[in-house]
Short mmCIF file of C-alpha atoms and ligand atoms in Angstrom, two decimals:
data_model
loop_
_atom_site.label_atom_id
_atom_site.label_comp_id
_atom_site.label_asym_id
_atom_site.label_seq_id
_atom_site.Cartn_x
_atom_site.Cartn_y
_atom_site.Cartn_z
CA UNK A 160 -13.81 -128.32 139.68
CA UNK A 161 -10.98 -127.70 137.46
CA UNK A 162 -11.14 -130.74 135.31
CA UNK A 163 -11.83 -130.17 131.64
CA UNK A 164 -14.26 -132.62 130.10
CA UNK A 165 -15.55 -131.15 126.89
CA UNK A 166 -17.82 -132.91 124.54
CA UNK A 167 -16.65 -133.97 121.22
CA UNK A 168 -16.70 -131.24 118.64
CA UNK A 169 -16.99 -131.65 114.91
CA UNK A 170 -16.08 -128.24 113.71
CA UNK A 171 -12.79 -129.11 112.22
CA UNK A 172 -13.81 -130.17 108.73
CA UNK A 173 -13.90 -126.63 107.52
CA UNK A 174 -10.17 -126.36 108.20
CA UNK A 175 -9.55 -129.14 105.66
CA UNK A 176 -9.11 -127.12 102.62
CA UNK A 177 -6.85 -124.59 104.13
CA UNK A 178 -5.07 -127.61 105.54
CA UNK A 179 -4.15 -129.12 102.22
CA UNK A 180 -2.50 -125.93 101.04
CA UNK A 181 -0.75 -125.58 104.46
CA UNK A 182 0.25 -129.22 104.47
CA UNK A 183 1.41 -129.09 100.84
CA UNK A 184 3.56 -126.10 101.48
CA UNK A 185 4.92 -127.46 104.66
CA UNK A 186 5.92 -130.70 103.09
CA UNK A 187 7.50 -128.96 100.24
CA UNK A 188 9.48 -126.85 102.63
CA UNK A 189 10.56 -129.95 104.73
CA UNK A 190 11.44 -131.70 101.60
CA UNK A 191 14.17 -129.27 100.86
CA UNK A 192 15.38 -129.03 104.43
CA UNK A 193 15.23 -132.70 105.11
CA UNK A 194 16.79 -133.83 101.87
CA UNK A 195 19.66 -131.36 102.25
CA UNK A 196 20.23 -132.17 105.90
CA UNK A 197 20.14 -135.92 105.52
CA UNK A 198 21.90 -136.22 102.24
CA UNK A 199 24.86 -135.03 104.20
CA UNK A 200 24.37 -136.87 107.42
CA UNK A 201 23.11 -140.22 106.36
CA UNK A 202 23.56 -140.50 102.65
CA UNK A 203 21.92 -143.90 102.25
CA UNK A 204 19.44 -143.73 105.01
CA UNK A 205 16.90 -141.20 103.90
CA UNK A 206 14.39 -140.80 101.13
CA UNK A 207 12.60 -137.69 100.29
CA UNK A 208 10.94 -136.45 97.27
CA UNK A 209 9.17 -133.40 95.93
CA UNK A 210 5.62 -133.87 97.25
CA UNK A 211 2.42 -133.20 95.42
CA UNK A 212 -1.14 -133.37 96.46
CA UNK A 213 -3.86 -135.58 94.99
CA UNK A 214 -2.73 -138.42 92.95
CA UNK A 215 0.67 -136.99 92.74
CA UNK A 216 1.12 -137.27 96.44
CA UNK A 217 4.21 -139.07 97.33
CA UNK A 218 6.33 -140.31 100.13
CA UNK A 219 8.49 -137.55 101.33
CA UNK A 220 10.29 -138.74 104.20
CA UNK A 221 13.25 -139.30 106.35
CA UNK A 222 14.31 -142.74 106.95
CA UNK A 223 16.94 -144.48 108.81
CA UNK A 224 18.44 -147.86 108.36
CA UNK A 225 20.43 -148.16 111.43
CA UNK A 226 19.31 -147.16 114.80
CA UNK A 227 21.93 -145.51 116.90
CA UNK A 228 22.29 -147.20 120.31
CA UNK A 229 21.55 -145.52 123.50
CA UNK A 230 22.96 -142.16 124.25
CA UNK A 231 23.56 -141.07 127.81
CA UNK A 232 19.87 -141.62 128.48
CA UNK A 233 18.33 -144.56 130.15
CA UNK A 234 15.99 -146.96 128.44
CA UNK A 235 12.84 -147.65 130.41
CA UNK A 236 13.85 -150.41 132.62
CA UNK A 237 10.74 -152.37 132.47
CA UNK A 238 8.18 -151.70 129.75
CA UNK A 239 5.63 -153.71 131.66
CA UNK A 240 6.02 -151.67 134.81
CA UNK A 241 3.81 -148.85 133.81
CA UNK A 242 0.87 -147.91 136.05
CA UNK A 243 -2.60 -148.48 134.55
CA UNK A 244 -4.85 -145.61 133.84
CA UNK A 245 -7.20 -146.53 136.66
CA UNK A 246 -5.38 -144.78 139.25
CA UNK A 247 -6.01 -141.42 137.58
CA UNK A 248 -9.49 -141.57 136.47
CA UNK A 249 -11.19 -141.18 139.73
CA UNK A 250 -8.72 -138.73 141.17
CA UNK A 251 -10.09 -135.67 142.94
CA UNK A 252 -9.23 -132.49 141.13
CA UNK A 253 -7.54 -130.95 144.09
CA UNK A 254 -3.85 -131.43 143.90
CA UNK A 255 -3.29 -131.39 147.62
CA UNK A 256 -1.76 -134.77 148.31
CA UNK A 257 0.96 -135.72 145.94
CA UNK A 258 1.67 -139.28 146.58
CA UNK A 259 5.43 -139.25 146.15
CA UNK A 260 8.26 -137.51 144.55
CA UNK A 261 7.53 -139.12 141.17
CA UNK A 262 9.92 -140.00 138.42
CA UNK A 263 11.05 -139.16 134.98
CA UNK A 264 12.05 -141.86 132.62
CA UNK A 265 13.44 -140.71 129.33
CA UNK A 266 14.53 -142.90 126.52
CA UNK A 267 16.32 -142.35 123.28
CA UNK A 268 15.46 -144.29 120.17
CA UNK A 269 18.28 -143.22 117.96
CA UNK A 270 17.37 -141.35 114.81
CA UNK A 271 13.65 -141.50 115.51
CA UNK A 272 12.72 -140.04 118.80
CA UNK A 273 13.26 -139.19 122.39
CA UNK A 274 10.37 -139.46 124.86
CA UNK A 275 9.97 -139.00 128.54
CA UNK A 276 7.44 -140.54 130.79
CA UNK A 277 6.84 -138.38 133.78
CA UNK A 278 4.90 -139.67 136.75
CA UNK A 279 3.95 -137.80 139.79
CA UNK A 280 2.97 -134.18 140.29
CA UNK A 281 3.41 -133.06 136.76
CA UNK A 282 2.71 -129.48 135.68
CA UNK A 283 2.61 -128.23 132.14
CA UNK A 284 3.05 -124.68 131.04
CA UNK A 285 2.14 -124.74 127.36
CA UNK A 286 3.29 -121.34 126.27
CA UNK A 287 6.74 -122.16 127.81
CA UNK A 288 6.61 -125.76 126.44
CA UNK A 289 7.70 -126.89 129.87
CA UNK A 290 6.76 -130.06 131.67
CA UNK A 291 7.84 -129.96 135.31
CA UNK A 292 7.85 -132.69 137.84
CA UNK A 293 7.45 -131.14 141.26
CA UNK A 294 8.45 -133.43 144.20
CA UNK A 295 6.30 -133.72 147.34
CA UNK A 296 9.44 -133.29 149.56
CA UNK A 297 12.93 -132.24 148.81
CA UNK A 298 14.49 -134.98 146.82
CA UNK A 299 18.00 -136.41 147.07
CA UNK A 300 18.52 -136.49 143.35
CA UNK A 301 19.60 -133.17 141.77
CA UNK A 302 17.46 -131.09 139.41
CA UNK A 303 17.63 -132.41 135.94
CA UNK A 304 16.45 -131.20 132.54
CA UNK A 305 15.71 -132.94 129.21
CA UNK A 306 14.96 -131.39 125.83
CA UNK A 307 12.45 -133.40 123.84
CA UNK A 308 11.48 -132.93 120.28
CA UNK A 309 7.91 -134.00 120.41
CA UNK A 310 7.73 -135.05 116.80
CA UNK A 311 9.00 -138.54 116.37
CA UNK A 312 11.72 -137.94 113.93
CA UNK A 313 14.18 -135.87 115.75
CA UNK A 314 15.98 -134.65 112.71
CA UNK A 315 12.94 -132.97 111.19
CA UNK A 316 13.39 -129.23 111.73
CA UNK A 317 10.90 -126.58 112.62
CA UNK A 318 9.62 -128.47 115.69
CA UNK A 319 10.02 -126.61 119.04
CA UNK A 320 11.52 -128.63 121.89
CA UNK A 321 9.65 -129.33 125.03
CA UNK A 322 11.69 -128.98 128.22
CA UNK A 323 11.13 -131.60 130.78
CA UNK A 324 12.41 -130.71 134.30
CA UNK A 325 12.72 -132.73 137.42
CA UNK A 326 12.74 -130.23 140.24
CA UNK A 327 14.60 -130.74 143.34
CA UNK A 328 12.16 -129.00 145.58
CA UNK A 329 8.88 -127.17 145.31
CA UNK A 330 10.28 -123.66 145.00
CA UNK A 331 9.01 -121.74 142.05
CA UNK A 332 6.69 -124.49 140.98
CA UNK A 333 3.81 -122.90 138.99
CA UNK A 334 0.42 -123.30 140.68
CA UNK A 335 -2.08 -125.58 138.77
CA UNK A 336 -4.91 -123.69 137.08
CA UNK A 337 -6.37 -126.90 135.60
CA UNK A 338 -6.10 -130.34 137.05
CA UNK A 339 -6.67 -133.37 134.87
CA UNK A 340 -7.96 -136.65 136.09
CA UNK A 341 -6.51 -138.50 133.10
CA UNK A 342 -2.97 -138.86 131.85
CA UNK A 343 -1.56 -136.62 129.19
CA UNK A 344 0.31 -137.24 126.01
CA UNK A 345 2.33 -134.30 124.53
CA UNK A 346 3.29 -134.42 120.83
CA UNK A 347 3.86 -132.28 117.85
CA UNK A 348 2.14 -132.15 114.45
CA UNK A 349 3.58 -130.57 111.34
CA UNK A 350 6.91 -132.18 110.50
CA UNK A 351 6.39 -134.46 107.52
CA UNK A 352 2.72 -134.81 108.05
CA UNK A 353 0.53 -133.90 105.09
CA UNK A 354 2.19 -136.79 103.37
CA UNK A 355 -0.16 -139.69 103.78
CA UNK A 356 2.45 -142.28 104.63
CA UNK A 357 4.03 -139.97 107.17
CA UNK A 358 0.64 -139.27 108.71
CA UNK A 359 0.47 -142.93 109.61
CA UNK A 360 4.07 -143.74 110.15
CA UNK A 361 5.05 -140.66 112.16
CA UNK A 362 1.90 -139.89 114.09
CA UNK A 363 -1.00 -142.21 113.92
CA UNK A 364 0.85 -145.43 114.69
CA UNK A 365 2.99 -143.88 117.46
CA UNK A 366 -0.09 -142.12 118.91
CA UNK A 367 -1.96 -145.35 118.94
CA UNK A 368 0.89 -147.04 120.85
CA UNK A 369 1.22 -144.26 123.27
CA UNK A 370 -2.49 -143.81 124.10
CA UNK A 371 -4.48 -147.03 123.27
CA UNK A 372 -3.99 -148.45 126.80
CA UNK A 373 -6.07 -145.54 128.23
CA UNK A 374 -9.23 -146.42 126.34
CA UNK A 375 -10.02 -142.81 125.42
CA UNK A 376 -9.31 -141.41 128.89
CA UNK A 377 -6.29 -139.46 127.98
CA UNK A 378 -5.63 -135.82 127.10
CA UNK A 379 -3.64 -134.91 124.02
CA UNK A 380 -1.59 -131.71 124.24
CA UNK A 381 -0.44 -130.80 120.72
CA UNK A 382 2.37 -128.49 119.83
CA UNK A 383 2.49 -126.99 116.34
CA UNK A 384 -1.14 -127.89 116.11
CA UNK A 385 -2.68 -128.51 112.66
CA UNK A 386 -6.47 -128.35 112.81
CA UNK A 387 -6.84 -129.67 109.30
CA UNK A 388 -4.83 -132.80 110.31
CA UNK A 389 -6.89 -133.40 113.45
CA UNK A 390 -9.90 -132.94 111.15
CA UNK A 391 -8.73 -135.31 108.60
CA UNK A 392 -8.01 -138.11 111.20
CA UNK A 393 -10.78 -137.05 113.60
CA UNK A 394 -12.34 -140.49 113.82
CA UNK A 395 -9.05 -142.07 114.86
CA UNK A 396 -7.99 -139.30 117.13
CA UNK A 397 -11.33 -139.20 118.85
CA UNK A 398 -11.31 -142.83 119.44
CA UNK A 399 -7.94 -142.60 121.13
CA UNK A 400 -8.93 -139.53 123.27
CA UNK A 401 -12.41 -138.48 124.33
CA UNK A 402 -11.24 -134.98 125.00
CA UNK A 403 -10.58 -132.02 122.74
CA UNK A 404 -6.85 -131.76 122.10
CA UNK A 405 -5.12 -128.81 123.90
CA UNK A 406 -3.42 -126.30 121.55
CA UNK A 407 -0.31 -126.40 123.59
CA UNK A 408 1.66 -123.43 122.16
CA UNK A 409 -1.26 -121.02 122.88
CA UNK A 410 -2.32 -122.55 126.11
CA UNK A 411 -2.20 -120.05 129.03
CA UNK A 412 -3.10 -122.49 131.77
CA UNK A 413 -0.82 -124.51 134.01
CA UNK A 414 -2.18 -128.00 133.55
CA UNK A 415 -1.48 -130.61 136.14
CA UNK A 416 -1.42 -134.37 135.69
CA UNK A 417 -0.40 -137.43 137.44
CA UNK A 418 1.29 -138.90 134.43
CA UNK A 419 2.49 -137.40 131.09
CA UNK A 420 4.21 -138.85 128.22
CA UNK A 421 6.25 -136.25 126.26
CA UNK A 422 6.95 -137.16 122.69
CA UNK A 423 5.90 -139.93 120.48
CA UNK A 424 8.02 -143.05 120.07
CA UNK A 425 8.49 -144.54 116.66
CA UNK A 426 9.66 -148.07 116.83
CA UNK A 427 10.16 -148.62 113.15
CA UNK A 428 8.92 -147.35 109.86
CA UNK A 429 5.02 -147.49 109.74
CA UNK A 430 4.91 -150.28 112.35
CA UNK A 431 5.20 -151.31 115.87
CA UNK A 432 7.63 -153.45 117.89
CA UNK A 433 5.32 -155.20 120.41
CA UNK A 434 7.94 -155.56 122.96
CA UNK A 435 8.39 -151.79 123.11
CA UNK A 436 4.77 -150.88 123.65
CA UNK A 437 4.21 -149.31 126.99
CA UNK A 438 2.43 -151.05 129.77
CA UNK A 439 3.44 -154.45 128.60
CA UNK A 440 0.56 -154.52 126.20
CA UNK A 441 2.54 -156.10 123.29
CA UNK A 442 0.44 -154.02 120.67
CA UNK A 443 1.04 -155.05 117.18
CA UNK A 444 0.59 -153.45 113.84
CA UNK A 445 -2.23 -155.99 113.34
CA UNK A 446 -3.92 -154.44 116.35
CA UNK A 447 -3.56 -151.08 114.78
CA UNK A 448 -5.11 -152.35 111.62
CA UNK A 449 -8.01 -153.93 113.57
CA UNK A 450 -8.46 -150.70 115.45
CA UNK A 451 -8.85 -148.78 112.19
CA UNK A 452 -11.31 -151.34 110.81
CA UNK A 453 -13.31 -150.83 113.93
CA UNK A 454 -12.94 -147.08 113.91
CA UNK A 455 -14.16 -146.84 110.30
CA UNK A 456 -16.61 -149.64 110.72
CA UNK A 457 -15.08 -151.55 107.89
CA UNK A 458 -17.12 -154.72 107.16
CA UNK A 459 -14.39 -157.03 106.35
CA UNK A 460 -11.98 -158.23 109.02
CA UNK A 461 -10.47 -161.07 107.00
CA UNK A 462 -10.08 -161.81 103.27
CA UNK A 463 -12.51 -164.71 102.75
CA UNK A 464 -11.59 -167.30 100.15
CA UNK A 465 -13.56 -165.94 97.25
CA UNK A 466 -13.64 -167.79 93.92
CA UNK A 467 -12.69 -164.61 92.22
CA UNK A 468 -10.77 -162.50 94.62
CA UNK A 469 -10.81 -158.71 94.04
CA UNK A 470 -7.63 -156.97 93.23
CA UNK A 471 -6.90 -153.26 93.25
CA UNK A 472 -4.13 -151.53 91.39
CA UNK A 473 -3.23 -148.22 92.89
CA UNK A 474 -2.68 -145.54 90.23
CA UNK A 475 -0.24 -142.83 90.86
CA UNK A 476 -0.77 -139.56 89.06
CA UNK A 477 2.74 -138.46 88.60
CA UNK A 478 6.20 -140.10 88.72
CA UNK A 479 6.47 -143.89 89.34
CA UNK A 480 3.29 -144.39 87.15
CA UNK A 481 2.50 -147.78 85.73
CA UNK A 482 2.35 -146.79 82.00
CA UNK A 483 0.80 -149.97 80.85
CA UNK A 484 -1.98 -149.98 83.42
CA UNK A 485 -4.50 -151.70 81.12
CA UNK A 486 -2.13 -154.51 80.45
CA UNK A 487 -1.52 -155.01 84.13
CA UNK A 488 -5.24 -155.05 84.88
CA UNK A 489 -5.77 -157.68 82.08
CA UNK A 490 -2.95 -159.74 83.45
CA UNK A 491 -4.57 -159.64 86.87
CA UNK A 492 -7.88 -160.76 85.30
CA UNK A 493 -6.14 -163.53 83.51
CA UNK A 494 -4.68 -164.72 86.80
CA UNK A 495 -8.17 -165.19 88.17
CA UNK A 496 -8.77 -161.84 89.81
CA UNK A 497 -11.53 -159.35 89.40
CA UNK A 498 -9.30 -156.34 88.97
CA UNK A 499 -9.88 -152.70 89.15
CA UNK A 500 -7.86 -149.43 89.39
CA UNK A 501 -8.00 -146.91 92.25
CA UNK A 502 -6.57 -143.42 92.28
CA UNK A 503 -6.75 -142.31 95.94
CA UNK A 504 -6.78 -138.62 96.27
CA UNK A 505 -5.35 -136.75 99.23
CA UNK A 506 -8.48 -134.62 99.71
CA UNK A 507 -10.77 -137.69 99.80
CA UNK A 508 -12.22 -138.52 103.19
CA UNK A 509 -10.11 -141.24 104.86
CA UNK A 510 -13.29 -143.06 105.70
CA UNK A 511 -14.32 -143.31 101.99
CA UNK A 512 -10.81 -144.57 100.92
CA UNK A 513 -10.84 -147.12 103.87
CA UNK A 514 -14.25 -148.48 102.87
CA UNK A 515 -13.23 -148.77 99.22
CA UNK A 516 -10.00 -150.44 100.03
CA UNK A 517 -11.49 -152.86 102.47
CA UNK A 518 -13.61 -154.46 99.73
CA UNK A 519 -10.45 -155.85 98.07
CA UNK A 520 -8.34 -158.98 98.74
CA UNK A 521 -5.22 -157.88 97.01
CA UNK A 522 -3.43 -154.68 96.17
CA UNK A 523 -0.78 -153.86 93.66
CA UNK A 524 1.09 -150.58 93.69
CA UNK A 525 4.42 -149.03 92.82
CA UNK A 526 6.33 -147.83 95.94
CA UNK A 527 4.66 -144.73 97.21
CA UNK A 528 2.26 -143.30 99.63
CA UNK A 529 -0.81 -144.88 97.98
CA UNK A 530 0.25 -148.28 99.46
CA UNK A 531 -0.33 -146.85 102.90
CA UNK A 532 -3.95 -147.80 102.20
CA UNK A 533 -2.96 -151.43 102.67
CA UNK A 534 -3.77 -150.87 106.34
CA UNK A 535 -7.48 -150.92 105.40
CA UNK A 536 -7.27 -154.32 103.74
CA UNK A 537 -8.87 -157.26 105.50
CA UNK A 538 -6.34 -159.53 107.34
CA UNK A 539 -4.97 -162.25 105.10
CA UNK A 540 -5.07 -160.04 101.99
CA UNK A 541 -2.08 -159.82 99.64
CA UNK A 542 -0.04 -156.74 98.89
CA UNK A 543 2.33 -156.68 95.87
CA UNK A 544 4.76 -153.86 95.97
CA UNK A 545 6.30 -153.00 92.62
CA UNK A 546 9.71 -151.73 93.43
CA UNK A 547 11.02 -149.32 90.88
CA UNK A 548 14.39 -149.87 89.24
CA UNK A 549 17.47 -148.71 91.07
CA UNK A 550 18.21 -151.05 94.11
CA UNK A 551 15.35 -149.64 96.22
CA UNK A 552 14.38 -152.97 97.71
CA UNK A 553 15.82 -152.35 101.18
CA UNK A 554 13.91 -149.05 101.44
CA UNK A 555 10.78 -150.55 99.93
CA UNK A 556 10.85 -153.42 102.40
CA UNK A 557 11.33 -151.07 105.42
CA UNK A 558 8.72 -148.65 104.38
CA UNK A 559 5.94 -151.23 103.28
CA UNK A 560 7.19 -154.74 103.21
CA UNK A 561 7.67 -155.17 106.89
CA UNK A 562 4.78 -153.04 107.89
CA UNK A 563 2.46 -155.00 105.61
CA UNK A 564 3.63 -158.28 107.04
CA UNK A 565 3.23 -156.89 110.55
CA UNK A 566 -0.37 -156.00 109.65
CA UNK A 567 -1.15 -159.60 109.10
CA UNK A 568 -1.08 -159.26 105.29
CA UNK A 569 0.87 -161.30 102.85
CA UNK A 570 3.62 -159.29 101.27
CA UNK A 571 4.96 -159.84 97.80
CA UNK A 572 7.46 -157.86 95.83
CA UNK A 573 7.99 -157.38 92.14
CA UNK A 574 11.32 -155.63 91.39
CA UNK A 575 11.34 -153.71 88.06
CA UNK A 576 14.19 -154.51 85.75
CA UNK A 577 16.01 -151.89 83.72
CA UNK A 578 14.20 -152.76 80.57
CA UNK A 579 10.81 -152.16 82.38
CA UNK A 580 11.86 -148.64 83.46
CA UNK A 581 11.36 -145.52 81.51
CA UNK A 582 14.81 -144.48 82.71
CA UNK A 583 16.29 -146.73 79.95
CA UNK A 584 14.55 -145.00 77.10
CA UNK A 585 15.14 -141.56 78.76
CA UNK A 586 18.76 -141.93 79.42
CA UNK A 587 19.98 -144.78 77.28
CA UNK A 588 21.69 -147.90 78.40
CA UNK A 589 25.14 -146.37 78.88
CA UNK A 590 23.97 -143.85 81.52
CA UNK A 591 25.29 -144.57 84.94
CA UNK A 592 21.80 -144.38 86.34
CA UNK A 593 20.78 -147.36 84.21
CA UNK A 594 24.06 -149.18 84.20
CA UNK A 595 25.22 -148.92 87.73
CA UNK A 596 22.67 -148.21 90.45
CA UNK A 597 25.18 -149.16 93.17
CA UNK A 598 27.50 -146.30 92.05
CA UNK A 599 24.49 -143.92 92.10
CA UNK A 600 23.76 -144.88 95.64
CA UNK A 601 27.36 -144.47 96.64
CA UNK A 602 27.18 -140.91 95.15
CA UNK A 603 24.64 -139.98 97.81
CA UNK A 604 20.98 -139.57 98.30
CA UNK A 605 20.18 -136.77 95.91
CA UNK A 606 20.70 -138.75 92.65
CA UNK A 607 18.78 -141.68 94.08
CA UNK A 608 15.77 -139.51 94.88
CA UNK A 609 16.11 -137.50 91.64
CA UNK A 610 16.14 -140.41 89.23
CA UNK A 611 14.85 -143.64 90.77
CA UNK A 612 12.14 -141.97 92.70
CA UNK A 613 11.54 -138.81 90.83
CA UNK A 614 11.96 -139.43 87.15
CA UNK A 615 10.96 -143.02 86.66
CA UNK A 616 7.75 -144.61 85.42
CA UNK A 617 7.48 -148.41 84.95
CA UNK A 618 6.16 -150.53 82.11
CA UNK A 619 5.63 -153.88 83.82
CA UNK A 620 6.56 -156.95 81.88
CA UNK A 621 3.22 -158.71 82.26
CA UNK A 622 4.71 -162.07 81.21
CA UNK A 623 7.09 -161.95 84.11
CA UNK A 624 4.59 -160.33 86.42
CA UNK A 625 2.21 -163.25 85.86
CA UNK A 626 4.16 -165.44 88.26
CA UNK A 627 3.72 -163.00 90.99
CA UNK A 628 0.00 -162.65 90.33
CA UNK A 629 -0.27 -166.44 90.25
CA UNK A 630 1.32 -166.65 93.66
CA UNK A 631 -1.00 -164.03 95.02
CA UNK A 632 -3.99 -165.76 93.62
CA UNK A 633 -2.82 -169.07 95.00
CA UNK A 634 -2.41 -167.59 98.44
CA UNK A 635 -6.06 -166.41 98.42
CA UNK A 636 -7.46 -169.63 97.20
CA UNK A 637 -10.18 -170.99 99.53
CA UNK A 638 -8.21 -174.21 100.11
CA UNK A 639 -5.53 -172.04 101.79
CA UNK A 640 -7.73 -170.46 104.38
C1 NAG B 954 4.33 -119.94 131.55
O1 NAG B 954 5.57 -119.65 131.06
C2 NAG B 954 5.71 -118.33 130.53
C3 NAG B 954 7.04 -118.23 129.87
O2 NAG B 954 8.11 -118.58 130.80
C4 NAG B 954 5.43 -117.37 131.64
O3 NAG B 954 5.48 -116.11 131.13
C5 NAG B 954 4.09 -117.60 132.25
O4 NAG B 954 3.88 -116.78 133.26
C6 NAG B 954 3.95 -119.00 132.64
N1 NAG B 954 2.56 -119.20 132.95
C7 NAG B 954 2.12 -119.44 134.18
C8 NAG B 954 0.67 -119.48 134.39
O5 NAG B 954 2.84 -119.58 135.13
C1 NAG B 955 -0.45 -134.58 88.68
O1 NAG B 955 0.43 -134.87 87.60
C2 NAG B 955 -0.22 -134.84 86.33
C3 NAG B 955 0.67 -135.45 85.33
O2 NAG B 955 1.93 -134.87 85.45
C4 NAG B 955 -0.59 -133.35 86.04
O3 NAG B 955 -1.28 -133.29 84.90
C5 NAG B 955 -1.48 -132.86 87.23
O4 NAG B 955 -1.76 -131.46 86.98
C6 NAG B 955 -0.80 -133.06 88.50
N1 NAG B 955 -1.74 -132.78 89.56
C7 NAG B 955 -1.30 -132.04 90.65
C8 NAG B 955 -2.44 -131.82 91.61
O5 NAG B 955 -0.18 -131.62 90.86
#
């Protein structure tokens, strides 16, 4: 029997430390590449910043505001038309009777990602990074080939493309050496992972969307595999797939499947568009959050109407710090919260962070990767994003505002004024960065990233901030739930 059903292994933790360094260097590298590349192509669409680890960790990323429309590829005609996993699970491991010629449906999602769903007699040669659909009989359609970047932001460099081929006949089809009874999902790691926000936005959320419907009965095939990453998110990955991931680039087998999804599809930043979820499941970001609560056995599913709700302020170690943290904590206490400060570290076990965060009812943080932890808050909790000075609201909303609302949390925003930004004292009121953010944005991405994201700390005007805190408190009052 050729099927591979390996038991879960837990040997990945030891890769973690090496992984930080690797991830750190990788992110540094992609920062340079990404920022250069995107500054030219889509000046206002991308954010990227010099990354650090630990508290200095930040959101290095590539973003898009506008999605290009379809290219020459077809959009999946019917997202609800996908076959359920059942047909595969009991399949005999012989590959003798292909049911039909099968089909390849590729879709293009603008800036983010291209993916192909391949159904039929699918054969994967890992070292060649090729996915081939072999017909049962000579087909009338001609041979066709697609190149897929299996990391969901196609503009990220350094990711090898996977070639998807629809053969016209069986000639030269490689013979199966391993036959899988479950569907496969091919994706790449690396890219911008290593940044906490990207770990979720680029991989965990899209992977959840791609594989949740299989209930663990799915084989992941990973190009550019990062054992530290799989170790860090082991609980999540293991819950999505019961099988050890295949290190695709080094795989010498020819693996055969009845269904393979090539590439991960990102619908939007750090969130899901339910209507685009495969199999008509209408998965939501709230489903993802519930899945995480379950995975990490988090005790609180909903923020209960506590008399004194608990609020956490996320501390950043480096730029975009709140310099008057004590004042902010006192203001939160004055508003009725039991307030504390948290400094999530990149090397901390996700499970620990998740558990700590889940105890809170409200979160306050300056735009940055730390806010990713909102995903562990109980439903109905409040997130206040402090948006640094410099017209960053649009980006802030796309990265966290919408995702947080999609998770079933209440999103609030506090925009920092010039006189609350350290840029004012650093540069003086006459500097263009202080005086005219619009002009800075027009000049391109580099200066936006350099100043507003990279050189700014904030001194929150707690008198003004009090109104936001009061609204958050009001939202959490027992009478409201
Ligand atoms: C997979 O592809 C590589 C590169 O084209 C080739 O050398 C190798 O023989 C293929 N493997 C199998 C088992 O066919
Ligand atoms: C984080 O930033 C602080 C303040 O600039 C610095 O002292 C510390 O060494 C940095 N830590 C790391 C890991 O870069």
